[in-house]
Coordinates of C-alpha atoms in Angstrom, one line a residue:
M1 CA 34.2 -36.1 -13.4
T2 CA 34.4 -33.3 -16.0
A3 CA 31.1 -32.5 -17.6
R4 CA 30.9 -32.6 -21.4
L5 CA 28.5 -30.1 -22.9
A6 CA 27.7 -32.4 -25.8
D7 CA 26.6 -35.2 -23.5
I8 CA 24.5 -33.0 -21.3
A9 CA 22.9 -31.2 -24.3
A10 CA 22.0 -34.6 -25.9
Q11 CA 20.5 -35.9 -22.7
A12 CA 18.5 -32.7 -22.0
G13 CA 17.5 -32.2 -25.7
V14 CA 18.9 -28.6 -25.9
S15 CA 21.8 -26.9 -27.5
E16 CA 25.3 -26.8 -26.1
A17 CA 25.0 -23.1 -25.9
T18 CA 21.9 -23.4 -23.6
V19 CA 23.8 -25.9 -21.4
S20 CA 26.6 -23.4 -21.1
R21 CA 24.3 -20.6 -20.1
V22 CA 22.7 -22.7 -17.4
L23 CA 26.1 -23.9 -16.0
N24 CA 27.4 -20.4 -16.0
G25 CA 24.3 -18.9 -14.4
K26 CA 23.5 -16.7 -17.3
P27 CA 20.0 -15.2 -17.8
G28 CA 17.7 -16.0 -20.8
V29 CA 16.9 -19.6 -20.0
S30 CA 13.4 -20.7 -18.9
A31 CA 12.9 -22.4 -15.6
T32 CA 11.7 -25.6 -17.4
T33 CA 14.8 -25.7 -19.6
R34 CA 17.1 -25.0 -16.7
E35 CA 15.6 -27.9 -14.7
S36 CA 16.0 -30.2 -17.8
V37 CA 19.7 -29.4 -18.0
L38 CA 20.2 -29.9 -14.2
A39 CA 18.3 -33.2 -14.4
A40 CA 20.6 -34.3 -17.3
L41 CA 23.6 -33.4 -15.2
D42 CA 22.4 -35.6 -12.4
L43 CA 21.5 -38.5 -14.6
L44 CA 24.9 -38.5 -16.2
G45 CA 26.6 -38.6 -12.8
Y46 CA 28.2 -35.1 -13.1
E47 CA 28.6 -33.0 -10.0
R48 CA 26.6 -29.8 -10.1
P49 CA 28.5 -26.5 -9.7
V50 CA 28.2 -25.1 -6.2
R51 CA 25.9 -22.3 -7.2
L52 CA 23.5 -24.8 -9.0
R53 CA 23.2 -27.4 -6.2
Q54 CA 19.8 -28.0 -4.5
R55 CA 19.0 -25.2 -2.2
S56 CA 17.9 -25.5 1.3
A57 CA 14.1 -25.1 1.6
G58 CA 14.6 -23.6 5.0
L59 CA 16.6 -20.4 4.4
V60 CA 15.4 -17.1 3.0
G61 CA 17.7 -14.0 2.8
L62 CA 16.5 -10.6 3.8
I63 CA 18.7 -7.7 2.8
T64 CA 18.2 -4.2 4.3
P65 CA 20.4 -1.1 3.8
E66 CA 20.7 -0.4 7.5
L67 CA 19.0 -0.9 10.9
E68 CA 19.4 2.6 12.4
N69 CA 16.2 3.8 10.8
P70 CA 13.4 2.0 12.8
I71 CA 11.4 1.3 9.6
F72 CA 13.9 -1.4 8.5
P73 CA 13.8 -3.4 11.8
A74 CA 10.0 -3.1 11.5
F75 CA 10.1 -4.7 8.0
A76 CA 12.6 -7.3 9.3
Q77 CA 10.3 -8.3 12.2
I78 CA 7.2 -8.6 10.0
I79 CA 8.9 -10.5 7.2
G80 CA 10.8 -12.8 9.7
Q81 CA 7.6 -13.7 11.5
A82 CA 5.8 -14.4 8.2
L83 CA 8.6 -16.6 7.0
T84 CA 8.8 -18.5 10.3
R85 CA 5.1 -19.3 10.1
E86 CA 5.7 -20.9 6.7
G87 CA 8.5 -23.0 8.1
Y88 CA 11.4 -20.9 6.7
T89 CA 14.3 -19.4 8.6
P90 CA 15.1 -15.8 7.8
V91 CA 18.7 -14.8 7.4
L92 CA 19.1 -11.0 8.0
A93 CA 21.9 -9.4 6.0
T94 CA 22.5 -5.6 6.6
Q95 CA 24.8 -3.2 4.8
T96 CA 27.0 -1.0 7.0
P97 CA 29.2 1.9 6.1
G98 CA 32.5 0.5 5.1
G99 CA 31.2 -3.0 5.4
S100 CA 29.6 -5.5 3.0
T101 CA 28.0 -4.3 -0.1
E102 CA 24.6 -5.6 -1.4
D103 CA 26.4 -7.7 -4.0
E104 CA 28.7 -9.2 -1.4
L105 CA 25.7 -10.0 0.8
V106 CA 23.9 -11.6 -2.1
E107 CA 27.0 -13.8 -2.8
M108 CA 27.1 -14.8 0.8
L109 CA 23.5 -15.8 0.9
V110 CA 23.7 -17.7 -2.4
E111 CA 26.7 -19.6 -1.2
R112 CA 24.6 -20.7 1.8
G113 CA 21.9 -22.1 -0.4
V114 CA 19.0 -19.7 0.4
A115 CA 15.7 -20.6 -1.2
G116 CA 15.1 -16.9 -2.1
I117 CA 15.9 -13.3 -1.2
I118 CA 13.8 -10.3 -0.2
F119 CA 15.4 -6.9 -0.9
V120 CA 14.2 -3.9 1.1
S121 CA 15.1 -0.5 -0.5
G122 CA 18.2 -2.0 -2.2
L123 CA 20.1 -0.9 -5.3
H124 CA 17.0 -1.6 -7.4
A125 CA 15.6 1.7 -6.0
D126 CA 18.6 3.6 -7.3
S127 CA 17.8 4.7 -10.9
T128 CA 21.6 5.1 -11.6
A129 CA 22.5 1.5 -10.5
D130 CA 23.4 -1.3 -12.8
M131 CA 20.3 -3.6 -12.8
E132 CA 22.2 -6.5 -14.5
R133 CA 23.1 -7.8 -11.0
Y134 CA 19.5 -8.9 -10.7
A135 CA 19.5 -10.6 -14.1
R136 CA 22.6 -12.6 -13.0
L137 CA 20.8 -13.6 -9.8
Q138 CA 17.9 -14.9 -11.8
G139 CA 20.3 -16.8 -14.0
Q140 CA 21.5 -18.6 -10.9
G141 CA 17.9 -19.7 -10.3
V142 CA 17.4 -17.7 -7.1
P143 CA 13.9 -16.3 -6.7
F144 CA 13.6 -12.8 -5.2
V145 CA 11.2 -10.0 -4.4
L146 CA 11.9 -6.3 -4.1
I147 CA 10.4 -3.8 -1.7
N148 CA 10.3 0.0 -2.6
G149 CA 11.7 1.3 -5.9
F150 CA 10.0 -0.2 -8.9
T151 CA 11.9 -0.4 -12.2
E152 CA 11.0 -1.8 -15.5
K153 CA 14.6 -3.1 -15.9
V154 CA 14.1 -5.9 -13.3
N155 CA 11.8 -8.8 -14.1
A156 CA 10.5 -9.6 -10.6
P157 CA 7.6 -8.8 -8.2
F158 CA 7.7 -5.4 -6.5
V159 CA 6.0 -4.2 -3.3
S160 CA 5.6 -0.5 -2.7
P161 CA 3.7 2.1 -0.8
D162 CA 1.8 4.8 -2.8
D163 CA 4.4 7.6 -2.5
R164 CA 2.4 10.0 -4.7
G165 CA -0.8 9.4 -2.7
A166 CA 1.1 9.9 0.5
M167 CA 2.2 13.3 -0.5
R168 CA -1.3 14.2 -1.4
L169 CA -2.5 13.2 2.0
A170 CA 0.2 15.4 3.7
V171 CA -0.3 18.4 1.5
T172 CA -4.1 18.3 1.8
H173 CA -3.9 18.0 5.6
L174 CA -1.6 20.9 5.9
A175 CA -3.5 23.1 3.5
A176 CA -6.7 22.4 5.4
L177 CA -5.0 23.7 8.5
G178 CA -4.2 27.0 6.7
H179 CA -0.6 26.4 5.5
R180 CA 0.3 27.8 2.1
Q181 CA 4.1 27.7 2.2
I182 CA 4.7 23.9 2.5
G183 CA 8.1 22.5 2.0
L184 CA 9.3 19.0 1.3
A185 CA 12.5 17.5 2.9
V186 CA 13.4 14.4 0.9
G187 CA 16.4 12.2 0.0
Q188 CA 18.6 12.2 -3.1
K189 CA 16.7 12.5 -6.4
R190 CA 18.2 9.3 -8.0
F191 CA 16.0 7.1 -5.8
V192 CA 12.7 6.0 -7.3
P193 CA 10.7 6.6 -4.0
V194 CA 12.1 10.1 -3.9
Q195 CA 11.1 10.8 -7.5
R196 CA 7.6 9.6 -6.8
K197 CA 7.3 11.7 -3.7
I198 CA 8.4 14.8 -5.7
E199 CA 5.8 14.0 -8.4
G200 CA 3.1 13.7 -5.8
F201 CA 4.1 16.8 -3.9
V202 CA 4.3 19.0 -7.0
A203 CA 1.0 17.7 -8.3
S204 CA -0.7 18.2 -4.9
M205 CA 0.7 21.7 -4.4
T206 CA -0.6 22.6 -7.9
E207 CA -4.0 21.0 -7.5
V208 CA -4.7 21.8 -3.8
L209 CA -3.0 25.2 -3.4
G210 CA -2.8 26.5 -7.0
S211 CA 1.0 26.7 -6.9
T212 CA 2.9 26.5 -10.2
P213 CA 5.2 23.5 -10.7
D214 CA 8.2 25.9 -10.5
E215 CA 7.0 27.3 -7.2
A216 CA 6.5 23.9 -5.8
H217 CA 9.9 22.7 -6.9
A218 CA 11.5 25.7 -5.2
L219 CA 10.1 24.3 -1.9
I220 CA 12.0 21.0 -2.1
Q221 CA 15.2 20.3 -0.3
H222 CA 17.3 17.1 -0.8
S223 CA 19.3 15.6 2.0
L224 CA 20.1 12.3 3.8
Y225 CA 17.5 10.1 5.4
T226 CA 18.8 10.9 8.8
L227 CA 18.0 13.2 11.7
E228 CA 20.9 15.4 10.7
G229 CA 19.7 15.4 7.1
G230 CA 16.2 16.3 8.0
Q231 CA 17.6 19.1 10.2
A232 CA 19.6 20.6 7.4
A233 CA 16.8 20.4 4.8
A234 CA 14.1 21.7 7.1
G235 CA 16.3 24.5 8.4
A236 CA 16.7 25.8 4.8
L237 CA 13.0 25.5 4.2
I238 CA 12.0 27.2 7.4
S239 CA 14.5 30.0 6.7
A240 CA 12.8 30.4 3.2
G241 CA 9.5 31.0 4.9
C242 CA 7.8 27.6 5.1
T243 CA 5.3 27.2 7.9
A244 CA 5.0 23.5 7.4
V245 CA 7.5 20.8 6.3
V246 CA 6.7 17.3 4.9
C247 CA 9.5 14.9 5.5
A248 CA 10.3 11.7 3.6
S249 CA 11.0 9.7 6.8
D250 CA 10.3 10.0 10.5
M251 CA 14.0 10.4 11.3
M252 CA 14.1 13.4 9.0
A253 CA 11.0 14.8 10.7
L254 CA 12.7 14.6 14.1
G255 CA 15.5 16.6 12.6
A256 CA 13.0 19.1 11.3
I257 CA 11.6 19.6 14.8
R258 CA 15.1 20.2 16.0
A259 CA 15.7 22.7 13.2
A260 CA 12.6 24.7 14.1
R261 CA 13.6 24.9 17.7
Q262 CA 17.1 26.0 16.8
Q263 CA 15.5 29.0 15.1
G264 CA 13.5 29.8 18.2
L265 CA 10.3 28.4 16.8
T266 CA 7.8 25.9 18.3
V267 CA 6.3 22.8 16.8
P268 CA 3.4 23.0 16.0
G269 CA 2.8 26.6 17.2
D270 CA 5.0 28.1 14.5
V271 CA 5.9 25.2 12.2
S272 CA 4.0 22.0 11.5
V273 CA 5.9 18.9 10.7
V274 CA 4.7 15.7 9.0
G275 CA 6.8 12.5 8.9
F276 CA 6.7 9.3 6.8
D277 CA 6.7 5.7 7.9
D278 CA 5.1 5.8 11.4
S279 CA 8.1 4.1 12.9
P280 CA 7.8 2.3 16.3
L281 CA 7.7 4.7 19.2
I282 CA 7.2 7.7 17.0
A283 CA 3.9 8.4 18.7
F284 CA 5.8 9.2 21.9
T285 CA 8.1 11.9 20.7
D286 CA 7.8 15.5 21.8
P287 CA 5.4 16.5 20.3
P288 CA 3.9 13.2 19.0
L289 CA 4.6 13.1 15.3
T290 CA 1.9 13.4 12.7
T291 CA 3.1 11.0 9.9
I292 CA 2.1 9.0 6.9
R293 CA 1.9 5.4 8.0
Q294 CA 3.7 3.0 5.6
P295 CA 1.7 -0.2 5.6
V296 CA 4.6 -2.4 6.7
T297 CA 2.6 -5.4 7.9
A298 CA 0.6 -5.7 4.6
M299 CA 3.7 -5.0 2.5
G300 CA 5.9 -7.5 4.3
Q301 CA 3.3 -10.2 4.1
A302 CA 2.7 -9.6 0.4
A303 CA 6.5 -9.8 -0.2
V304 CA 6.7 -13.1 1.5
N305 CA 3.6 -14.5 -0.3
A306 CA 5.1 -13.5 -3.7
L307 CA 8.5 -15.0 -2.8
L308 CA 6.9 -18.3 -1.7
E309 CA 5.0 -18.5 -5.0
E310 CA 8.3 -17.9 -6.8
I311 CA 10.0 -20.7 -4.8
A312 CA 7.0 -23.0 -5.5
G313 CA 7.5 -22.6 -9.3
T314 CA 4.6 -20.3 -9.9
P315 CA 6.2 -16.9 -10.3
A316 CA 4.2 -13.8 -10.0
P317 CA 4.1 -11.5 -13.1
H318 CA 6.5 -8.6 -13.4
S319 CA 4.2 -6.2 -11.6
E320 CA 4.1 -3.8 -8.7
F321 CA 1.8 -4.4 -5.7
V322 CA 1.0 -0.8 -4.5
F323 CA -0.3 -0.3 -0.9
L324 CA -2.3 2.7 0.3
P325 CA -0.8 4.8 3.1
E326 CA -2.7 6.4 6.1
L327 CA -2.3 9.8 7.5
V328 CA -1.9 9.6 11.3
V329 CA -2.7 12.9 12.9
R330 CA -0.9 13.7 16.2
G331 CA 0.6 16.7 17.9
S332 CA 3.2 18.0 15.4
T333 CA 0.7 19.7 13.1
A334 CA -1.7 22.6 13.9
A335 CA -3.4 25.7 12.3
G336 CA -1.2 27.7 10.0
P337 CA -0.8 31.5 9.7
S338 CA -4.2 31.9 8.1
G339 CA -6.0 30.6 11.2
Q340 CA -8.4 27.7 11.0
G341 CA -7.7 26.9 7.4
A342 CA -9.8 27.1 4.3
P343 CA -12.3 24.4 3.6
L344 CA -10.9 22.1 0.8
P345 CA -12.7 19.6 -1.5
A346 CA -12.8 16.0 -0.2
Q347 CA -10.0 14.0 -1.5
G348 CA -11.4 10.5 -2.2
G349 CA -9.7 7.2 -3.0
V350 CA -6.2 7.8 -1.6
A351 CA -6.3 6.5 1.9
R352 CA -8.1 7.0 5.2
T353 CA -7.0 9.3 8.0
T354 CA -6.2 7.9 11.4
R355 CA -6.2 10.2 14.4
S356 CA -3.9 9.5 17.4
G357 CA -6.8 8.4 19.5
D358 CA -7.6 5.5 17.1
D359 CA -4.2 3.9 17.8
P360 CA -2.6 4.7 21.1
A361 CA 0.5 2.7 20.3
G362 CA 0.9 4.5 17.0
V363 CA 2.4 1.4 15.3

């Protein structure tokens, strides 16, 4: 039975243009108006378009960029457990090189009638990406929450670690050990978490060590979030005279340790290395890695809570839930060239420091 816009508009008490926007999944229609149009469609005996049919209350999509980096399986485990406790079944969708794109994964999940989607480090974190894809998803009535990479262009809840605060923790720790030439190995600049880490690193180098912004920027190397990427970036920094390297992921930090050893140096004897994430098993590397712990459990639970509120019809405001990181001190950092390190003012309010003995598992 072919739907007539005029009949549906009259039944719902809205304009034909509004009906058209709802049926075509366009943004700009309130949830209440959308439900009125769908109710009118049902009352008149019209069949809903596939994308507008009642969604299963049991399925929630989880999209990650990859699974090789241990932090993403960690997020998947926490989010999956939280969803299962609430009676939902997580559907994990992962991008692979040469495989499905984020848009294709979203289309697949929507076709399967998911109740909502959680994105971990998706295209929303890329400042050069087209954010209209998320407006289209909202137009289809699919609730979603985004982890890492806040942008004003997407009207949805965000969950993030304090990247700027994380850099301050790392720089302060290394400066207290006597390091003055501290480098930053980080990903491509177009990503929001990278931009924030750079801001935090430059500000900390300026405030803690008295470097100029230009001097701090000269100690930044961009690469890939892989072991090989960290090796290349750290190798350049060490060759430039850095005695300590802060890395934007634990995988990059493992590459930094390899780079130091390739140059005949020891970690932490000659070069100190700090990672980011506190991925599973990272406490058992050689040496055990000092790292900034991303609060995965709290962030994952917060993302699930926000999504369930969206599904229940009480959407969270367009805001960012920011979680404080922790510095976990292990064996990959030690005193720098100046010996024991100069005393530094206490840095309050960012996060607490955890030493390896506080958490034998490191996760």
